[in-house]
CSV table of C-alpha atoms and ligand atoms in Angstrom, one decimal:
chain,number,residue,atom,x,y,z
A,1,MET,CA,-20.6,-27.3,-45.6
A,2,SER,CA,-19.8,-27.6,-42.1
A,3,TYR,CA,-20.5,-26.1,-39.5
A,4,VAL,CA,-18.0,-23.7,-38.8
A,5,ASP,CA,-17.3,-23.1,-42.2
A,6,ARG,CA,-20.6,-22.0,-42.6
A,7,ILE,CA,-20.5,-19.8,-40.0
A,8,ILE,CA,-17.0,-17.8,-40.9
A,9,GLN,CA,-18.8,-17.6,-44.5
A,10,GLN,CA,-21.5,-16.0,-42.8
A,11,VAL,CA,-19.1,-13.5,-41.2
A,12,GLU,CA,-17.1,-12.7,-43.9
A,13,GLU,CA,-20.2,-11.7,-45.7
A,14,LYS,CA,-21.5,-9.6,-43.2
A,15,ASP,CA,-18.6,-8.4,-41.8
A,16,GLY,CA,-15.7,-8.6,-43.7
A,17,ASP,CA,-14.8,-5.2,-43.5
A,18,GLU,CA,-13.7,-5.4,-40.0
A,19,PRO,CA,-10.4,-7.4,-40.4
A,20,GLU,CA,-9.5,-7.8,-36.7
A,21,PHE,CA,-13.0,-8.9,-35.7
A,22,LEU,CA,-13.0,-11.7,-38.5
A,23,GLN,CA,-9.5,-12.5,-38.1
A,24,CYS,CA,-10.4,-14.0,-34.0
A,25,VAL,CA,-13.7,-15.3,-35.1
A,26,LYS,CA,-11.8,-17.4,-37.8
A,27,GLU,CA,-9.2,-18.4,-34.6
A,28,VAL,CA,-11.6,-19.1,-32.7
A,29,LEU,CA,-14.1,-20.8,-35.1
A,30,ASN,CA,-11.3,-23.0,-36.5
A,31,SER,CA,-10.0,-24.5,-33.6
A,32,LEU,CA,-13.6,-25.6,-32.6
A,33,ARG,CA,-14.5,-28.4,-35.3
A,34,PRO,CA,-14.1,-31.2,-32.7
A,35,VAL,CA,-16.4,-29.7,-30.6
A,36,VAL,CA,-18.8,-28.1,-32.5
A,37,GLU,CA,-18.4,-30.7,-35.2
A,38,SER,CA,-18.9,-33.3,-32.8
A,39,ASP,CA,-22.6,-33.4,-32.0
A,40,GLU,CA,-25.6,-31.8,-33.7
A,41,LYS,CA,-26.9,-30.2,-30.2
A,42,TYR,CA,-24.7,-27.3,-30.5
A,43,GLU,CA,-25.7,-26.6,-34.9
A,44,LYS,CA,-29.7,-27.4,-34.2
A,45,ALA,CA,-29.5,-24.4,-30.9
A,46,GLY,CA,-27.3,-22.0,-33.4
A,47,ILE,CA,-24.8,-21.8,-30.8
A,48,LEU,CA,-22.3,-20.7,-33.3
A,49,GLU,CA,-24.0,-18.1,-35.4
A,50,ARG,CA,-25.7,-16.1,-31.5
A,51,LEU,CA,-21.7,-16.3,-30.3
A,52,VAL,CA,-20.7,-14.1,-33.2
A,53,GLU,CA,-23.8,-11.8,-33.0
A,54,PRO,CA,-23.0,-9.6,-29.9
A,55,GLU,CA,-25.9,-9.2,-27.4
A,56,LYS,CA,-26.3,-5.1,-27.8
A,57,SER,CA,-23.9,-2.9,-28.9
A,58,VAL,CA,-23.8,1.2,-28.7
A,59,VAL,CA,-21.9,3.7,-30.8
A,60,PHE,CA,-21.9,7.4,-29.1
A,61,ARG,CA,-21.0,10.9,-29.8
A,62,VAL,CA,-18.3,12.2,-27.4
A,63,PRO,CA,-18.3,15.5,-27.3
A,64,TRP,CA,-16.3,17.9,-25.3
A,65,VAL,CA,-14.1,20.8,-24.8
A,66,ASP,CA,-10.1,21.7,-25.5
A,67,ASP,CA,-8.1,23.5,-23.4
A,68,GLN,CA,-8.0,25.7,-26.4
A,69,GLY,CA,-12.0,26.3,-26.1
A,70,ARG,CA,-12.8,24.9,-29.3
A,71,VAL,CA,-15.0,22.1,-29.3
A,72,ARG,CA,-14.0,18.1,-29.9
A,73,VAL,CA,-15.5,15.4,-30.8
A,74,ASN,CA,-14.8,11.4,-30.8
A,75,ARG,CA,-16.5,8.1,-31.4
A,76,GLY,CA,-17.5,6.3,-28.2
A,77,TYR,CA,-18.4,2.6,-28.4
A,78,ARG,CA,-19.5,0.1,-25.7
A,79,ILE,CA,-20.1,-4.1,-27.5
A,80,GLN,CA,-21.7,-6.7,-24.5
A,81,PHE,CA,-21.1,-9.5,-26.5
A,82,SER,CA,-22.3,-12.1,-24.1
A,83,SER,CA,-23.9,-12.2,-20.6
A,84,SER,CA,-24.4,-16.7,-20.6
A,85,ILE,CA,-22.1,-17.0,-18.3
A,86,GLY,CA,-22.3,-13.1,-15.7
A,87,PRO,CA,-22.9,-9.8,-16.4
A,88,TYR,CA,-20.5,-8.5,-18.9
A,89,LYS,CA,-17.4,-7.1,-18.1
A,90,GLY,CA,-13.9,-6.4,-20.0
A,91,GLY,CA,-12.0,-3.5,-20.8
A,92,LEU,CA,-12.3,0.1,-22.5
A,93,ARG,CA,-9.7,1.5,-24.8
A,94,PHE,CA,-8.8,5.3,-25.8
A,95,GLN,CA,-6.5,5.2,-28.6
A,96,PRO,CA,-6.9,6.9,-32.1
A,97,ASN,CA,-6.7,3.4,-33.8
A,98,VAL,CA,-10.0,2.2,-32.4
A,99,ASN,CA,-12.8,1.4,-34.7
A,100,SER,CA,-15.6,-1.0,-34.4
A,101,SER,CA,-13.5,-3.7,-35.6
A,102,VAL,CA,-11.2,-3.6,-32.9
A,103,ILE,CA,-13.5,-2.9,-30.2
A,104,LYS,CA,-15.6,-5.9,-31.5
A,105,PHE,CA,-12.1,-8.2,-31.9
A,106,LEU,CA,-11.7,-8.1,-28.5
A,107,GLY,CA,-15.1,-8.5,-26.8
A,108,PHE,CA,-15.3,-11.5,-28.8
A,109,GLU,CA,-11.9,-12.7,-27.1
A,110,GLN,CA,-12.9,-11.6,-24.0
A,111,ILE,CA,-16.0,-14.2,-23.9
A,112,PHE,CA,-13.9,-17.4,-24.1
A,113,LYS,CA,-11.3,-15.1,-21.7
A,114,ASN,CA,-13.5,-14.4,-18.9
A,115,SER,CA,-14.8,-18.2,-19.2
A,116,LEU,CA,-11.3,-19.2,-18.6
A,117,THR,CA,-10.9,-17.9,-15.3
A,118,GLY,CA,-13.6,-19.6,-13.7
A,119,MET,CA,-15.1,-16.5,-12.5
A,120,PRO,CA,-18.7,-15.7,-13.4
A,121,ILE,CA,-18.1,-12.8,-16.2
A,122,GLY,CA,-19.8,-12.6,-19.4
A,123,GLY,CA,-17.9,-10.7,-22.1
A,124,GLY,CA,-17.9,-6.7,-23.6
A,125,LYS,CA,-15.2,-4.2,-25.0
A,126,GLY,CA,-15.3,-0.7,-24.9
A,127,GLY,CA,-13.3,2.8,-25.9
A,128,ALA,CA,-12.9,5.1,-28.1
A,129,ASP,CA,-10.6,6.5,-31.1
A,130,PHE,CA,-9.6,9.4,-28.5
A,131,ASP,CA,-6.0,9.9,-28.5
A,132,PRO,CA,-4.2,10.6,-24.4
A,133,LYS,CA,-1.0,11.8,-25.9
A,134,GLY,CA,-0.1,15.3,-25.4
A,135,LYS,CA,-3.6,15.6,-23.8
A,136,SER,CA,-3.2,18.1,-20.6
A,137,GLU,CA,-5.1,16.3,-17.1
A,138,ALA,CA,-7.9,18.9,-17.2
A,139,GLU,CA,-8.6,17.2,-21.2
A,140,ILE,CA,-8.4,14.1,-20.0
A,141,MET,CA,-10.9,14.3,-17.3
A,142,ARG,CA,-13.4,16.5,-19.6
A,143,PHE,CA,-13.0,13.6,-22.2
A,144,CYS,CA,-14.4,11.4,-19.3
A,145,GLN,CA,-17.0,13.0,-17.6
A,146,SER,CA,-18.4,12.8,-21.2
A,147,TYR,CA,-17.8,9.6,-22.2
A,148,MET,CA,-19.8,8.1,-18.7
A,149,THR,CA,-22.3,10.9,-19.5
A,150,GLU,CA,-23.5,8.1,-22.8
A,151,LEU,CA,-22.0,5.3,-21.5
A,152,PHE,CA,-24.0,5.6,-17.4
A,153,ARG,CA,-26.8,4.0,-19.0
A,154,TYR,CA,-25.5,0.8,-20.1
A,155,ILE,CA,-22.8,0.0,-17.5
A,156,GLY,CA,-24.2,-1.3,-13.5
A,157,PRO,CA,-22.7,-3.9,-11.1
A,158,ASP,CA,-25.1,-6.3,-12.5
A,159,THR,CA,-25.2,-5.6,-16.0
A,160,ASP,CA,-21.8,-4.4,-17.2
A,161,CYS,CA,-18.9,-3.9,-15.9
A,162,PRO,CA,-16.1,-2.1,-17.4
A,163,ALA,CA,-12.0,-1.7,-17.0
A,164,GLY,CA,-9.4,0.0,-17.9
A,165,ASP,CA,-7.2,-1.2,-21.5
A,166,MET,CA,-4.9,0.7,-23.6
A,167,GLY,CA,-5.1,4.3,-22.8
A,168,VAL,CA,-7.1,4.3,-19.4
A,169,GLY,CA,-5.5,3.8,-16.4
A,170,ALA,CA,-6.6,5.2,-12.5
A,171,ARG,CA,-6.8,7.6,-13.5
A,172,GLU,CA,-9.3,7.9,-16.4
A,173,ILE,CA,-11.4,5.0,-14.3
A,174,GLY,CA,-11.1,7.3,-11.2
A,175,TYR,CA,-12.2,10.7,-13.4
A,176,MET,CA,-15.3,8.2,-15.4
A,177,TYR,CA,-16.5,6.6,-11.5
A,178,GLY,CA,-16.5,9.9,-10.5
A,179,GLN,CA,-19.3,10.9,-13.0
A,180,TYR,CA,-20.9,7.4,-12.7
A,181,LYS,CA,-21.9,8.1,-8.9
A,182,ARG,CA,-22.3,11.5,-9.6
A,183,ILE,CA,-25.3,10.4,-12.5
A,184,CYS,CA,-26.7,7.9,-10.2
A,185,GLY,CA,-27.1,9.6,-7.3
A,186,SER,CA,-25.5,6.1,-5.1
A,187,TYR,CA,-22.5,4.2,-4.7
A,188,LYS,CA,-22.3,1.4,-6.9
A,189,ALA,CA,-18.7,0.1,-6.5
A,190,GLY,CA,-19.4,-2.8,-8.8
A,191,ALA,CA,-19.9,-0.7,-12.1
A,192,LEU,CA,-16.6,-0.2,-12.9
A,193,SER,CA,-13.2,-2.3,-11.9
A,194,GLY,CA,-9.9,-0.7,-11.9
A,195,LYS,CA,-10.7,1.6,-9.6
A,196,GLY,CA,-7.9,3.7,-6.7
A,197,LEU,CA,-7.8,1.9,-3.3
A,198,SER,CA,-9.5,4.5,-1.6
A,199,TYR,CA,-12.8,3.4,-2.8
A,200,GLY,CA,-13.2,0.3,-3.4
A,201,GLY,CA,-10.2,-0.6,-6.1
A,202,SER,CA,-8.8,-4.1,-5.3
A,203,ILE,CA,-5.3,-4.4,-4.3
A,204,GLY,CA,-3.4,-6.1,-6.9
A,205,ARG,CA,-5.5,-5.2,-9.9
A,206,MET,CA,-2.5,-2.9,-11.7
A,207,GLU,CA,0.0,-5.8,-10.8
A,208,ALA,CA,-2.8,-8.5,-11.9
A,209,THR,CA,-1.9,-8.8,-15.9
A,210,GLY,CA,1.7,-8.9,-15.7
A,211,TYR,CA,2.0,-11.1,-12.4
A,212,GLY,CA,-0.8,-13.4,-13.4
A,213,ALA,CA,0.4,-13.7,-17.0
A,214,VAL,CA,4.5,-14.7,-15.1
A,215,TYR,CA,2.1,-17.4,-12.8
A,216,PHE,CA,0.8,-18.8,-15.8
A,217,THR,CA,4.6,-18.4,-17.5
A,218,GLN,CA,5.4,-20.9,-14.6
A,219,GLU,CA,3.4,-23.7,-14.4
A,220,TYR,CA,4.1,-24.2,-18.3
A,221,PHE,CA,7.8,-23.9,-16.9
A,222,LYS,CA,7.2,-26.6,-15.1
A,223,THR,CA,6.1,-28.8,-17.5
A,224,ILE,CA,9.3,-28.0,-19.4
A,225,GLY,CA,11.7,-28.3,-16.1
A,226,ARG,CA,12.7,-24.3,-16.9
A,227,GLN,CA,12.7,-21.7,-14.3
A,228,ILE,CA,11.8,-18.4,-14.5
A,229,LYS,CA,15.5,-17.5,-12.8
A,230,ASP,CA,17.3,-19.1,-15.8
A,231,THR,CA,15.4,-16.8,-18.4
A,232,VAL,CA,16.0,-14.4,-20.9
A,233,PHE,CA,13.1,-12.7,-22.0
A,234,ALA,CA,12.5,-9.9,-24.9
A,235,VAL,CA,9.4,-7.8,-23.9
A,236,SER,CA,7.6,-4.9,-26.3
A,237,GLY,CA,5.4,-2.6,-24.6
A,238,PHE,CA,6.1,-0.6,-21.3
A,239,GLY,CA,2.7,-0.1,-20.6
A,240,ASN,CA,0.7,-1.6,-17.5
A,241,VAL,CA,1.0,-5.2,-18.6
A,242,ALA,CA,4.6,-4.7,-19.6
A,243,TRP,CA,5.2,-3.2,-16.3
A,244,GLY,CA,3.8,-5.8,-14.5
A,245,VAL,CA,5.0,-8.4,-16.0
A,246,VAL,CA,9.0,-7.5,-15.8
A,247,LYS,CA,8.3,-6.4,-11.7
A,248,LYS,CA,7.4,-10.1,-11.2
A,249,ILE,CA,9.9,-11.8,-14.0
A,250,ASP,CA,12.4,-9.6,-12.0
A,251,GLU,CA,11.1,-10.2,-8.3
A,252,LEU,CA,12.2,-14.0,-9.8
A,253,GLY,CA,15.3,-13.7,-10.5
A,254,GLY,CA,15.0,-13.5,-14.0
A,255,LYS,CA,16.0,-11.2,-16.8
A,256,VAL,CA,14.1,-8.5,-19.5
A,257,VAL,CA,16.2,-7.3,-21.9
A,258,THR,CA,13.9,-5.4,-23.9
A,259,LEU,CA,11.2,-2.8,-24.0
A,260,SER,CA,9.5,-1.3,-27.1
A,261,GLY,CA,6.6,1.9,-27.8
A,262,PRO,CA,5.9,3.6,-30.8
A,263,ASP,CA,8.9,4.9,-32.0
A,264,GLY,CA,11.3,1.9,-31.9
A,265,TYR,CA,12.5,-0.6,-29.2
A,266,ILE,CA,15.6,-0.3,-26.6
A,267,TYR,CA,17.6,-3.3,-26.0
A,268,ASP,CA,19.0,-3.2,-22.4
A,269,PRO,CA,21.4,-6.5,-21.7
A,270,ASP,CA,22.0,-5.9,-18.0
A,271,GLY,CA,18.6,-6.0,-17.8
A,272,VAL,CA,15.4,-4.2,-16.7
A,273,THR,CA,15.5,-4.1,-12.5
A,274,GLY,CA,15.4,-1.6,-9.5
A,275,GLU,CA,14.9,1.9,-10.2
A,276,LYS,CA,14.4,1.3,-14.4
A,277,ILE,CA,10.8,-0.5,-13.7
A,278,ASP,CA,9.4,2.8,-11.8
A,279,TYR,CA,10.3,4.6,-14.7
A,280,MET,CA,8.1,2.7,-17.0
A,281,LEU,CA,5.1,4.2,-14.9
A,282,GLU,CA,7.0,7.9,-15.2
A,283,MET,CA,7.1,7.1,-18.8
A,284,ARG,CA,3.1,6.4,-19.2
A,285,THR,CA,1.7,9.0,-17.6
A,286,SER,CA,4.1,11.0,-19.5
A,287,ASN,CA,1.2,10.7,-22.3
A,288,LYS,CA,4.6,10.7,-24.3
A,289,ASP,CA,4.0,7.2,-25.9
A,290,CYS,CA,7.4,6.5,-26.2
A,291,VAL,CA,10.3,4.4,-24.7
A,292,LYS,CA,13.6,6.5,-26.2
A,293,ASP,CA,13.7,8.7,-23.0
A,294,TYR,CA,14.6,5.3,-21.2
A,295,ALA,CA,17.2,4.7,-23.3
A,296,LYS,CA,18.6,8.4,-22.5
A,297,LYS,CA,18.4,8.0,-19.0
A,298,PHE,CA,20.0,4.3,-18.4
A,299,HIS,CA,22.8,4.3,-21.5
A,300,ALA,CA,20.8,1.8,-23.5
A,301,GLU,CA,20.6,0.8,-27.0
A,302,PHE,CA,17.4,2.3,-28.8
A,303,TYR,CA,16.6,1.1,-32.3
A,304,PRO,CA,14.1,3.6,-34.2
A,305,GLY,CA,11.0,1.7,-35.8
A,306,GLU,CA,11.9,-1.1,-34.7
A,307,LYS,CA,11.0,-4.2,-33.0
A,308,PRO,CA,12.6,-6.8,-31.4
A,309,TRP,CA,11.5,-9.8,-32.8
A,310,GLY,CA,14.2,-12.2,-33.8
A,311,LYS,CA,16.8,-9.6,-33.4
A,312,VAL,CA,17.8,-10.4,-29.6
A,313,LYS,CA,19.3,-13.1,-27.6
A,314,ALA,CA,16.4,-14.2,-25.8
A,315,ASP,CA,14.7,-17.5,-24.8
A,316,VAL,CA,11.4,-16.2,-24.2
A,317,TYR,CA,9.5,-13.5,-26.4
A,318,MET,CA,6.6,-11.7,-24.8
A,319,PRO,CA,4.8,-8.8,-26.5
A,320,CYS,CA,3.0,-7.1,-24.1
A,321,ALA,CA,2.2,-4.0,-26.4
A,322,THR,CA,-1.3,-3.9,-28.7
A,323,GLN,CA,-3.4,-6.8,-31.6
A,324,ASN,CA,-0.8,-8.1,-34.7
A,325,GLU,CA,3.1,-6.8,-33.7
A,326,ILE,CA,4.0,-10.1,-34.7
A,327,HIS,CA,4.3,-10.2,-38.5
A,328,GLU,CA,4.7,-12.7,-40.9
A,329,GLU,CA,8.6,-12.2,-41.4
A,330,ASP,CA,9.3,-11.6,-37.6
A,331,ALA,CA,8.0,-14.4,-37.3
A,332,LYS,CA,10.4,-15.8,-39.8
A,333,ARG,CA,13.2,-13.5,-38.0
A,334,ILE,CA,12.8,-15.8,-34.5
A,335,LEU,CA,12.8,-18.6,-37.0
A,336,GLU,CA,16.5,-17.5,-38.2
A,337,GLU,CA,17.8,-16.5,-34.8
A,338,GLY,CA,16.8,-19.8,-33.5
A,339,HIS,CA,17.3,-19.1,-30.3
A,340,SER,CA,13.4,-18.8,-28.4
A,341,ARG,CA,11.5,-21.5,-28.9
A,342,ILE,CA,9.0,-20.2,-26.7
A,343,LEU,CA,6.1,-17.5,-28.1
A,344,ILE,CA,3.9,-16.7,-24.7
A,345,GLU,CA,1.3,-13.6,-26.1
A,346,VAL,CA,0.2,-11.2,-23.2
A,347,ALA,CA,-1.1,-8.4,-25.3
A,348,ASN,CA,-4.3,-9.4,-27.1
A,349,MET,CA,-4.3,-11.3,-30.2
A,350,PRO,CA,-0.6,-9.9,-30.7
A,351,THR,CA,0.6,-12.5,-33.4
A,352,THR,CA,-0.7,-12.1,-37.2
A,353,GLN,CA,-2.7,-15.6,-38.5
A,354,GLU,CA,-0.4,-16.2,-40.8
A,355,ALA,CA,2.8,-15.6,-38.1
A,356,MET,CA,1.2,-18.0,-35.9
A,357,ASP,CA,0.6,-20.9,-38.2
A,358,LEU,CA,4.4,-20.5,-39.5
A,359,LEU,CA,5.8,-20.6,-35.9
A,360,MET,CA,3.4,-23.6,-34.7
A,361,GLU,CA,4.5,-25.7,-38.2
A,362,LYS,CA,8.0,-25.3,-36.8
A,363,GLY,CA,7.7,-26.5,-33.5
A,364,VAL,CA,7.6,-22.8,-31.5
A,365,THR,CA,5.3,-23.2,-28.4
A,366,VAL,CA,3.0,-20.9,-28.1
A,367,LEU,CA,0.9,-19.7,-25.2
A,368,PRO,CA,-2.1,-17.7,-26.7
A,369,SER,CA,-3.2,-14.3,-25.3
A,370,LYS,CA,-6.4,-14.9,-23.6
A,371,ALA,CA,-5.6,-17.7,-21.5
A,372,VAL,CA,-2.0,-15.7,-20.6
A,373,ASN,CA,-3.6,-12.3,-20.2
A,374,ALA,CA,-6.8,-13.0,-18.0
A,375,GLY,CA,-5.1,-12.4,-14.7
A,376,GLY,CA,-6.2,-8.8,-14.9
A,377,VAL,CA,-10.1,-9.4,-15.8
A,378,ALA,CA,-9.6,-12.5,-12.9
A,379,VAL,CA,-8.9,-9.6,-10.4
A,380,SER,CA,-11.0,-7.3,-11.7
A,381,SER,CA,-13.7,-9.6,-10.9
A,382,LEU,CA,-12.1,-9.9,-7.9
A,383,GLU,CA,-12.9,-6.5,-7.0
A,384,MET,CA,-16.7,-7.1,-7.9
A,385,VAL,CA,-16.5,-9.6,-5.5
A,386,GLN,CA,-15.1,-7.2,-2.6
A,387,ASN,CA,-17.1,-4.4,-3.6
A,388,ALA,CA,-20.7,-6.7,-3.7
A,389,GLU,CA,-19.5,-7.4,0.4
A,390,HIS,CA,-18.3,-4.2,0.9
A,391,LEU,CA,-15.5,-5.4,2.3
A,392,SER,CA,-11.2,-5.1,0.9
A,393,TRP,CA,-9.2,-7.9,1.3
A,394,LYS,CA,-5.5,-7.9,2.1
A,395,LYS,CA,-2.8,-8.3,-0.5
A,396,GLU,CA,-1.7,-11.9,0.1
A,397,GLU,CA,-5.5,-13.1,-0.2
A,398,VAL,CA,-6.0,-11.7,-3.6
A,399,ASP,CA,-2.7,-12.9,-5.1
A,400,GLU,CA,-3.1,-16.0,-3.2
A,401,ARG,CA,-6.6,-16.3,-5.7
A,402,LEU,CA,-5.0,-14.8,-8.9
A,403,HIS,CA,-2.2,-17.4,-8.4
A,404,ASP,CA,-4.8,-20.2,-8.0
A,405,ILE,CA,-6.5,-19.0,-10.9
A,406,MET,CA,-3.8,-19.0,-13.7
A,407,LYS,CA,-2.7,-22.6,-11.9
A,408,ASP,CA,-5.9,-23.9,-12.9
A,409,ILE,CA,-6.2,-21.8,-16.4
A,410,PHE,CA,-3.7,-23.0,-17.2
A,411,CYS,CA,-4.4,-27.0,-16.2
A,412,ASN,CA,-8.1,-26.7,-17.8
A,413,ILE,CA,-5.9,-25.5,-22.0
A,414,ASP,CA,-3.8,-27.9,-21.2
A,415,LYS,CA,-5.9,-31.0,-20.2
A,416,ALA,CA,-8.8,-30.0,-23.8
A,417,ALA,CA,-5.9,-29.8,-25.7
A,418,LYS,CA,-5.5,-33.6,-25.0
A,419,LYS,CA,-9.2,-34.1,-24.4
A,420,TYR,CA,-9.6,-33.0,-28.4
A,421,GLY,CA,-6.5,-34.6,-29.8
A,422,CYS,CA,-4.1,-31.7,-30.1
A,423,PRO,CA,-2.3,-32.5,-27.0
A,424,GLY,CA,0.4,-29.3,-26.8
A,425,ASN,CA,-1.7,-26.8,-28.9
A,426,TYR,CA,-2.6,-24.2,-26.4
A,427,VAL,CA,-3.9,-21.9,-28.5
A,428,ALA,CA,-6.6,-24.3,-29.3
A,429,GLY,CA,-7.2,-25.7,-25.7
A,430,ALA,CA,-7.6,-22.1,-24.3
A,431,ASN,CA,-10.5,-21.9,-27.1
A,432,LEU,CA,-11.7,-25.1,-26.6
A,433,ALA,CA,-12.3,-24.7,-22.3
A,434,GLY,CA,-13.2,-21.3,-23.1
A,435,PHE,CA,-15.6,-22.4,-25.2
A,436,GLU,CA,-17.1,-25.4,-23.4
A,437,LYS,CA,-18.7,-23.4,-20.2
A,438,VAL,CA,-19.9,-20.8,-22.3
A,439,ALA,CA,-21.5,-23.3,-24.9
A,440,ASP,CA,-23.2,-25.0,-22.0
A,441,ALA,CA,-24.6,-22.0,-20.4
A,442,MET,CA,-26.2,-21.2,-23.4
A,443,LEU,CA,-27.5,-24.6,-24.0
A,444,CYS,CA,-29.4,-24.5,-20.4
A,445,GLN,CA,-30.8,-21.2,-21.3
A,446,GLY,CA,-32.7,-21.5,-24.5
A,447,ILE,CA,-33.0,-19.6,-27.8
A,448,CYS,CA,-31.7,-15.8,-26.2
B,501,2IT,O1,-8.0,-7.0,-22.0
B,501,2IT,C1,-8.2,-7.3,-21.0
B,501,2IT,O2,-8.9,-8.4,-20.5
B,501,2IT,C2,-8.7,-6.3,-19.8
B,501,2IT,N1,-8.5,-5.2,-20.6
B,501,2IT,C3,-9.4,-6.1,-18.5
B,501,2IT,C4,-10.5,-6.0,-18.6
B,501,2IT,C5,-11.0,-6.0,-16.9
B,501,2IT,O3,-12.2,-6.0,-17.3
B,501,2IT,O4,-10.5,-6.3,-15.9
């Protein structure tokens, strides 16, 4: 049995009850065959068996009191997956469907994504099965404070630096940072990123994931002679990531015609522009978790319970909502609709393996999320740099560095795909390029 097959089998046996984790381990390991099976040094050093096992993971109780005085308890997580190339780095997700499988898949992805940024950051992820929907401001603050009261002992500027993810934005980071500072008794700004601009945050962090995704898209477009301004995009989601994507596409003259939420999708053939973009932020902070209100306010079409894949005419599909939102039947519909041949993943792992295999087999170009959305964590890392320097950079400086990082990522994954004999397969290219640096660091540092 080959090295890759042996490790996949081992993960199936040990972690077979964690479907999302198993899904992303299989995707990554299968594409690493050309490198790990070409030289026995990887197997000798146990690189893969070490990579699939988190260095440390903590699960903890998060007790808090709701506005009615009732005691509530949620489950908190922090998985510190790999510190081979730097301190653990990765977001916190507050969502009811958070469990150890979801956090482990996100943490595993983060190892390779962070490596692709070229910054010295390891991989980690955390969160809680807390549902921000319908919670009051005071409840959110109490929850964040309680969460940090346990998390604080595991993080720090040189240890582990969490940031936001779904359900965790600037407001939540603010409450968590306040509690962290209080417990520590010192101002360690680099222990959290995504902070507000008045207390150590980086300008441009809020936009970074979305802007980075569009800069990345521009690099790919150069290879096929396309421009953002002549392109119609179908986007899903309406949160922070979708917002940044829509804002940058609009600025560059392109058109976004859909947004989605758990309640369905909206189709706005005039394009999401101007005040409609600002309204996306209002929808997120309202904690209602739906997009129907957009359709009402701006006279757009609303399709309850549906997703836009293959249902609207667009040149490019850009899932920005959550994992596994494009299933095999969506992929079939995209192929039948026949207009779009480009899928740009922005959410983490938005495509199921079956859908991905089908689309790629039929020649659809897939740009993988761990490369496309790396701009978010890249600017988080720039925030850590600014915090270490006790300085704040100007908008132009952050934006220029983000732009350069995204260009480099595209160039590196394209090169890796060619080097290992799968030109144009950006999914494999991203895994291979991300892996190279991490594996090299592991080989240098001995068995640890
Ligand atoms: O998925 C991601 O890369 C994030 N949620 C951002 C992580 C970070 O540390 O900025």
